[in-house]
XYZ file of C-alpha atoms in Angstrom:
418
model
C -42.067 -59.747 17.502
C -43.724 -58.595 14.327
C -44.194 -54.643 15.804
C -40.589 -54.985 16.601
C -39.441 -56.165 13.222
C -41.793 -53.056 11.854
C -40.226 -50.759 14.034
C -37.003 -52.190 12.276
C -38.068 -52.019 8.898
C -39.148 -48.242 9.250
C -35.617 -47.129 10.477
C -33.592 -49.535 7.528
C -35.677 -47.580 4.521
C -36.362 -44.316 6.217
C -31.951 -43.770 6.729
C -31.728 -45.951 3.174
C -34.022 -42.882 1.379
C -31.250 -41.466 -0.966
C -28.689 -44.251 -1.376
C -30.528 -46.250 -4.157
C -30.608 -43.624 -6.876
C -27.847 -40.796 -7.880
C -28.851 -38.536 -10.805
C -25.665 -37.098 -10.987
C -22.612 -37.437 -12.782
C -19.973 -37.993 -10.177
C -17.975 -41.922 -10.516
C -20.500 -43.594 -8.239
C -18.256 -45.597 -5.264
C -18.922 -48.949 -4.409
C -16.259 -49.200 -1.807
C -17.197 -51.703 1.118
C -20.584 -52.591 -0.293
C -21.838 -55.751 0.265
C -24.119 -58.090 -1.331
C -26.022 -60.103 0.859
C -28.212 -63.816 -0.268
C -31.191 -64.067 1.862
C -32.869 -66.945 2.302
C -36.369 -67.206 3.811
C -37.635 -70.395 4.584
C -41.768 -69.686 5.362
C -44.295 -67.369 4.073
C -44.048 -65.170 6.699
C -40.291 -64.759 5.777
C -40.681 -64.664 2.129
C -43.421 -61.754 3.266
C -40.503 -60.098 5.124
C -38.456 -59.549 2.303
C -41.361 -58.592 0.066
C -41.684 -55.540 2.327
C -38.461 -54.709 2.486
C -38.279 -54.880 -1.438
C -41.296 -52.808 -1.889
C -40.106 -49.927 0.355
C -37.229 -49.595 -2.659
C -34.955 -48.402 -1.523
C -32.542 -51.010 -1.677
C -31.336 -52.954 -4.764
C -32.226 -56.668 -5.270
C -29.903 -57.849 -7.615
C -32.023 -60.979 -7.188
C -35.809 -60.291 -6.181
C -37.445 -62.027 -3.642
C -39.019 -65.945 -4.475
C -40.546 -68.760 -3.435
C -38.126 -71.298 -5.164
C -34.339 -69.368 -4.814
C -32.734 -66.630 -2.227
C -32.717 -63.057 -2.805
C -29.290 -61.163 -2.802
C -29.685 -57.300 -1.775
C -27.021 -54.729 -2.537
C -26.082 -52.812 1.036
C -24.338 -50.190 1.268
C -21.647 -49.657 4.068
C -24.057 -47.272 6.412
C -27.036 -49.719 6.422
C -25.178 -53.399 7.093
C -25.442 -53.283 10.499
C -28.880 -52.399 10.546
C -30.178 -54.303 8.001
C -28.897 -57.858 9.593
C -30.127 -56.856 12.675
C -33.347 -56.890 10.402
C -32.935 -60.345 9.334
C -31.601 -61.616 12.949
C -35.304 -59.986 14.166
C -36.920 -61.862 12.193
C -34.864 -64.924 11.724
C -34.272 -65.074 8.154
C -31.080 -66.956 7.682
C -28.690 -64.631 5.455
C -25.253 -65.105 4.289
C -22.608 -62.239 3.034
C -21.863 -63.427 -1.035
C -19.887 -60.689 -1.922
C -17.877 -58.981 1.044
C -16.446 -55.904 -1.113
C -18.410 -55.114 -4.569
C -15.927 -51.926 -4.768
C -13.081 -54.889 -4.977
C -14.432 -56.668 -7.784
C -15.480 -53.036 -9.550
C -11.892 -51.971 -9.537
C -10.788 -55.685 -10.640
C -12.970 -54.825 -14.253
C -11.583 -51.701 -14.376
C -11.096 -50.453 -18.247
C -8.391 -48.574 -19.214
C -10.597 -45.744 -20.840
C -7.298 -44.032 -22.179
C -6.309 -46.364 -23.851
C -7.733 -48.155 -27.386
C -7.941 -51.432 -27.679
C -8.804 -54.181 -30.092
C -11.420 -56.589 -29.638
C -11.249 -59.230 -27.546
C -12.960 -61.586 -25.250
C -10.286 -61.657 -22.330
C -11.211 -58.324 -21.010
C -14.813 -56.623 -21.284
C -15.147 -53.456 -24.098
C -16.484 -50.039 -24.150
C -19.076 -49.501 -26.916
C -16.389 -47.524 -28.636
C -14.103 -50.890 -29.243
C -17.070 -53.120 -30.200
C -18.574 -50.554 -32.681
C -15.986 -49.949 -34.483
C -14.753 -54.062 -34.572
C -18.589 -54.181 -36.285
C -17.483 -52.022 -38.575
C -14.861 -53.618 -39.144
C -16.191 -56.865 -39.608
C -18.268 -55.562 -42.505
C -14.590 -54.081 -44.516
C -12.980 -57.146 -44.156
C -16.011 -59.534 -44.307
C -18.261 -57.716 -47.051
C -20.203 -60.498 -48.509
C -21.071 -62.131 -44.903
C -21.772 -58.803 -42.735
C -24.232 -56.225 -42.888
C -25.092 -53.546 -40.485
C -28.389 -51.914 -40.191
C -28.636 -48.918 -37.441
C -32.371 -49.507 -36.561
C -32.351 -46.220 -35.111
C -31.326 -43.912 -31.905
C -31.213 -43.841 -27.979
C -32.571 -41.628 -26.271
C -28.840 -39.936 -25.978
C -28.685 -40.096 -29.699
C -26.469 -43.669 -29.882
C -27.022 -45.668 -32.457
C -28.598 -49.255 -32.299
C -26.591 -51.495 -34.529
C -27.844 -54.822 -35.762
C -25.515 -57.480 -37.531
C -26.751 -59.880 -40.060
C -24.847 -62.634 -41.100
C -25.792 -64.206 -43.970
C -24.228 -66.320 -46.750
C -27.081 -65.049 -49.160
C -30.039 -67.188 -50.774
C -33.648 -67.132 -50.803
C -36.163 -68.258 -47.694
C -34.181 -68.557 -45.090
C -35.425 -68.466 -41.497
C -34.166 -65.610 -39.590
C -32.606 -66.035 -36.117
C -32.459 -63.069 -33.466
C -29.939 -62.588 -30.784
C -29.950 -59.555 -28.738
C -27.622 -58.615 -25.432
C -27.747 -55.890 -22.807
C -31.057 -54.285 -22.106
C -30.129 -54.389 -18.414
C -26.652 -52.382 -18.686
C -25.144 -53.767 -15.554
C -24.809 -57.116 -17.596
C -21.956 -56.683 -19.150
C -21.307 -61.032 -20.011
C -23.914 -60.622 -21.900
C -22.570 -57.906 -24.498
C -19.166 -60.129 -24.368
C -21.221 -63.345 -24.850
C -23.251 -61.981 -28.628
C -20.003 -60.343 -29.813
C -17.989 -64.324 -28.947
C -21.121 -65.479 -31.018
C -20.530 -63.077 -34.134
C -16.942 -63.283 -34.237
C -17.793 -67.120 -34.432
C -19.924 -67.024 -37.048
C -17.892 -64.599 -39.725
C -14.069 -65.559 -38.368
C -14.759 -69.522 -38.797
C -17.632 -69.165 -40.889
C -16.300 -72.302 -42.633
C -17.098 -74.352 -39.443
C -20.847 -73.344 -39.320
C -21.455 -73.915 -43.149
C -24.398 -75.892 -42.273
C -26.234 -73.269 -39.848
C -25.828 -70.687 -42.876
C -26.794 -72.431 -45.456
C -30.578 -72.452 -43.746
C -30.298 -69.619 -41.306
C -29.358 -66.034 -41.307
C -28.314 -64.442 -37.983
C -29.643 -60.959 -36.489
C -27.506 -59.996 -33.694
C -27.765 -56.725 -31.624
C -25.482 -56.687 -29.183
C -26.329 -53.846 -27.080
C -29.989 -52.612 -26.675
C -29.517 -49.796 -23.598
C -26.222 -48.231 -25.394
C -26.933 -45.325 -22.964
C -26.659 -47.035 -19.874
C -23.648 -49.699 -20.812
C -21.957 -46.199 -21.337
C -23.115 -45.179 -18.230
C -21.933 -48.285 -16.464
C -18.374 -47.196 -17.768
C -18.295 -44.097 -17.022
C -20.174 -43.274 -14.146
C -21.565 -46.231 -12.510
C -21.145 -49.836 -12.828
C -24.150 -51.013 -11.198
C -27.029 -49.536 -13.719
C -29.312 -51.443 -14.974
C -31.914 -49.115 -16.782
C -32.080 -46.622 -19.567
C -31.338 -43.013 -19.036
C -34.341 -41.444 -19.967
C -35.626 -38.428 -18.047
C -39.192 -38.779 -17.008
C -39.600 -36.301 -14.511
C -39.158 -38.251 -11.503
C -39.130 -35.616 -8.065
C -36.372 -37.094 -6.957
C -34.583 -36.933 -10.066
C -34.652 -40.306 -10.444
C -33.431 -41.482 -14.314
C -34.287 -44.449 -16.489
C -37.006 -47.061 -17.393
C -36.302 -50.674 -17.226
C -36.527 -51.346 -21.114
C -37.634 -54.793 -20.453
C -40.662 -53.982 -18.965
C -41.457 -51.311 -21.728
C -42.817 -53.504 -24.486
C -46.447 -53.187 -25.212
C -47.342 -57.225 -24.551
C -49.132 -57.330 -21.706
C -47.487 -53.979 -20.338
C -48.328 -52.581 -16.785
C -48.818 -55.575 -15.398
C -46.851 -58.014 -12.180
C -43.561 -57.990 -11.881
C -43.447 -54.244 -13.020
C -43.152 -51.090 -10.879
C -44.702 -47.392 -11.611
C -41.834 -45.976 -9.193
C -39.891 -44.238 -11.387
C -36.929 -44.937 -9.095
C -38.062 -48.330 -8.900
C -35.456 -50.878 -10.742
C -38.582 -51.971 -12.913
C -40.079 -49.246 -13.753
C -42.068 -49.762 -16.569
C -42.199 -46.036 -17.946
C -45.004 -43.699 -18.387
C -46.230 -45.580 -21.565
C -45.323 -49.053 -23.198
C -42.701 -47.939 -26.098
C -41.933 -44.650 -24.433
C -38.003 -45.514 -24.883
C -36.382 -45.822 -28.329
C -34.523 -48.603 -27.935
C -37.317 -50.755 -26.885
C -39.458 -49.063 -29.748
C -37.255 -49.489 -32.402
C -36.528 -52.748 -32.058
C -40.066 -53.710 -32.336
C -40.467 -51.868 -35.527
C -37.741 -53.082 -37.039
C -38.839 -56.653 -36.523
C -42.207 -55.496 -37.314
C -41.918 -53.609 -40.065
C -39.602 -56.248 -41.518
C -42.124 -59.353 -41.247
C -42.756 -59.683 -45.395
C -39.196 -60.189 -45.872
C -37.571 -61.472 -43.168
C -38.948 -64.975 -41.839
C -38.639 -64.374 -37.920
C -38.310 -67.809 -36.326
C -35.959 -67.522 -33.286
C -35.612 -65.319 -30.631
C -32.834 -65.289 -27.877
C -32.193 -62.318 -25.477
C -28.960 -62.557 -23.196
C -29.325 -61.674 -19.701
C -27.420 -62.256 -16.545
C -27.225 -63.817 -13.632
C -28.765 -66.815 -12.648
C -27.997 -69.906 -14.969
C -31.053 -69.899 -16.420
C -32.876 -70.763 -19.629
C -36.232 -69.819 -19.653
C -39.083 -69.475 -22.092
C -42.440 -67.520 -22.215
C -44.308 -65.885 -20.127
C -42.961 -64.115 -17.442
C -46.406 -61.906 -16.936
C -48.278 -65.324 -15.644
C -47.162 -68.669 -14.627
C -49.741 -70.227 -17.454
C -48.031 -72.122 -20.006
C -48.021 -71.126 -23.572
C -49.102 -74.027 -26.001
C -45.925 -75.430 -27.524
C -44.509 -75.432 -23.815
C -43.387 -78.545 -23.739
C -41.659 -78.433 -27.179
C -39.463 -75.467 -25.836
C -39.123 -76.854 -22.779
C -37.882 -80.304 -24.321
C -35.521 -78.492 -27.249
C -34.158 -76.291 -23.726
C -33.474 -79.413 -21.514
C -31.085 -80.189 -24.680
C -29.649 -76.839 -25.129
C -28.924 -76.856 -21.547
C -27.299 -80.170 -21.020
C -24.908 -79.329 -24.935
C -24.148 -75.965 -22.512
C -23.101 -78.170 -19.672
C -21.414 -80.686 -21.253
C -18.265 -78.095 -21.810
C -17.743 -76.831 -18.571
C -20.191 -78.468 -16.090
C -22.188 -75.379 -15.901
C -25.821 -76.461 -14.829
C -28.858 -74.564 -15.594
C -32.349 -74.494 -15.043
C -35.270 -74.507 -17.693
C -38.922 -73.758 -17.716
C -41.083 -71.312 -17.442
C -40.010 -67.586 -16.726
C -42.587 -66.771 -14.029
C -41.787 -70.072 -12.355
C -38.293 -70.362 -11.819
C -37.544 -66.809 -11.710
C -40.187 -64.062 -11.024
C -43.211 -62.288 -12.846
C -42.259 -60.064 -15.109
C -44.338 -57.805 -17.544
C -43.773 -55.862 -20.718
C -40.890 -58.192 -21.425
C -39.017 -58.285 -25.108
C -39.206 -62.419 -24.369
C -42.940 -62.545 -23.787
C -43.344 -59.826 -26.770
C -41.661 -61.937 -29.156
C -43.993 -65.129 -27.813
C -46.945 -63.232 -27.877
C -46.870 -60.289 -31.340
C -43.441 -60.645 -32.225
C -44.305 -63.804 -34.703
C -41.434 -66.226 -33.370
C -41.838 -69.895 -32.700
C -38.739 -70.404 -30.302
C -38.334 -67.861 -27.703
C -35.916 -67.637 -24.838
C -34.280 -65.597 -22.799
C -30.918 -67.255 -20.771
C -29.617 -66.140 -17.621
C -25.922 -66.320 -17.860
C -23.789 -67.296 -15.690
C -23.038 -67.333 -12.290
C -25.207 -67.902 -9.348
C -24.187 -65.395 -7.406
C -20.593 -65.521 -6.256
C -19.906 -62.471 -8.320
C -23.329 -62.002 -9.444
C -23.459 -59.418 -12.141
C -19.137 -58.583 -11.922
C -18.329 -62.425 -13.183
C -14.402 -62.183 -13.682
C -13.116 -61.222 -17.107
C -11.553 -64.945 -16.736
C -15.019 -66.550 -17.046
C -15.869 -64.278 -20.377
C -14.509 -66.894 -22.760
C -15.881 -70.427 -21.208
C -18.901 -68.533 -20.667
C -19.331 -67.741 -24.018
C -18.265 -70.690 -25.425
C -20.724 -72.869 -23.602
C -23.451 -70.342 -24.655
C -22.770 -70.171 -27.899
C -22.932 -74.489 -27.995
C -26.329 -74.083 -26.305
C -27.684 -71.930 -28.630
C -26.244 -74.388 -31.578
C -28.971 -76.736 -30.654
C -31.930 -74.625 -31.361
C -30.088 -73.287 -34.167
C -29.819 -77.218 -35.572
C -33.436 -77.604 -35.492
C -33.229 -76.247 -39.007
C -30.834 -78.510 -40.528
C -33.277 -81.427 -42.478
């Protein structure tokens, strides 16, 4: 049985070897793709899919675990093939998403068009940029905007501070879209700002201890990318040389805390690759310097990175399953975020530890900001769903989504009040 499943195994990656990356320009199709949730239920299993995710050549939208299913990305040429896979070695598998092309074409921006902001349909970078801007005209003694510097295609990095003025007050960091495929999370730190400046009135007691940084896209390259070109990237657009002409490094495995190390991948067309050199993109670089340079000033407290999917709110580390020593603080002031989340909408997630209830994961901005970054509560929060659209959640969910977030986030935010 096991030779068999080998013999398997070799044919599914050796006819998969040029699906998984495209360094061209062309409007990538996703027509008839298929996302699959695969569920192994031994070692041996779990060992299955570890092989087949190691070969890369396909793309785990979830990675393989212990503790939850992993949901692979097929294209078209490779279903049948691939479940015969799974049938040989008898790893129960269900199909999540039967069309991603479907869903693609259901997001589908009107590029032609301009638009002002909202939060019933996703936005180009063009639309939320210039609704920053605009924020700052119409709101001038709330809003600031700092550019902390370039991509590596030259696009600025914008963070917004909100701030009522006043001496010593804690900062609090927000940041969205590292991974440019997850575009809720983008949606979800814009809902936040245009929260906190619109109905500023309501939040007079989080301003009058906290000022808000908010940057709410990292990989600018790539969320262009994922409008123009294809929908499904999730790393930077760096050119490193790769011989296949791979492109990108996974900017959150780039920072320099504990860099290189599990849950990482030196493939350059590997999903996680880590880069050549911790800080070898901008946008991970800058926004380390700009936090670090800015330590005598600025009284760095909070730290909360938006991700998708999963429903999860996680703190440090992700490079080891070891706890770090205010654990169960975090985890305690968490359990509360998360049940204030799911008290709007009944949306239920899980907290603890990164490594635990998700996968390792090295180089991380989260375990960064634990571990040099100088900030007491870190997180990073898995937005929703759990896989029924996985990383193309309807533009109907946007709002709820963000407004359960957002009342989440509240709670840490009220640990300042006295």
């Amino acid at each position: 049985m096991r030779m068999l499943a080998k013999v398997f195994l070799i044919l599914v990656v050796g006819a998969a070897i040029g699906f998984a990356n495209s360094a061209g320009n062309d409007i990538v199709s996703y027509d008839n793709y298929q996302v699959l949730r695969v569920s192994p239920q031994n070692e041996a299993q779990y060992n299955v899919l570890v092989e087949l995710y190691d070969g890369g050549k396909f793309d785990f939208w979830a990675k393989p675990s212990k503790i939850s299913p992993a949901d692979i990305l097929i294209d078209p040429g490779h279903q049948k093939s691939i479940q015969e896979y799974f049938q040989v070695n008898e790893i129960p598998f269900t199909t999540m998403i039967p069309d991603v092309g479907r869903l693609i074409s259901e997001q589908k921006i009107n590029h032609d068009l301009t638009s002002d902001m909202n939060w019933d349909d996703y936005q180009t970078i063009e639309t939320i940029y210039d609704w920053l801007d605009s924020l700052v005209i119409s709101h001038p003694n709330l809003v600031s905007i700092t550019t902390i510097g370039q991509s590596t295609e030259g696009r600025d990095l914008k963070v917004v501070k909100i701030s009522t003025g006043g001496d010593n007050k804690t900062a609090f960091w927000i940041d969205a879209t590292i991974h440019a495929r997850e575009w809720i999370a983008p949606s979800t730190a814009t809902y936040i700002i245009n929260e906190l400046v619109t109905k500023s009135e309501n939040y007079a007691h989080l301003l009058s201890v906290l000022d808000f940084y908010i940057l709410p896209i990292i990989n600018t390259d790539g969320y262009v990318y994922t409008h123009t070109t294809d929908r499904m990237w999730r790393k930077t657009r760096s050119d490193h040389d790769s011989p296949f002409g791979c492109r990108g490094v996974d900017a959150n495995r780039n920072f320099g805390f504990h860099w290189g190390e599990r849950g990482s991948s030196n493939d350059k067309c590997d999903e996680t690759y880590r880069g050549p050199e911790a800080y070898s993109e901008p946008e991970a670089f800058v926004m380390k310097e700009f936090i670090v340079n800015n330590r005598e000033t600025i009284k760095w407290d909070t730290y909360i990175t938006l991700h998708s999917y999963s429903q999860l709110w996680m703190t440090p580390w992700g490079y080891t399953k070891d706890l770090t020593e205010d654990y169960q603080e975090l985890k305690r002031l968490g359990d509360e975020a998360a049940e204030e989340l799911k008290s709007h909408f009944g949306t239920a997630y899980r907290v603890g530890n990164a490594a635990s209830i998700l996968y390792y994961s090295s180089g991380s901005s989260r375990d960064w900001a634990k571990g040099e970054g100088g900030f007491k509560y870190v997180y990073t929060l898995e937005l929703r769903d759990k896989g029924q659209y996985g990383f193309l959640l309807p533009k109907e969910q946007i709002i709820p989504t963000a407004i359960e977030t957002w009342a989440g986030i509240q709670i840490v935010a009220k640990t300042y009040i006295k």
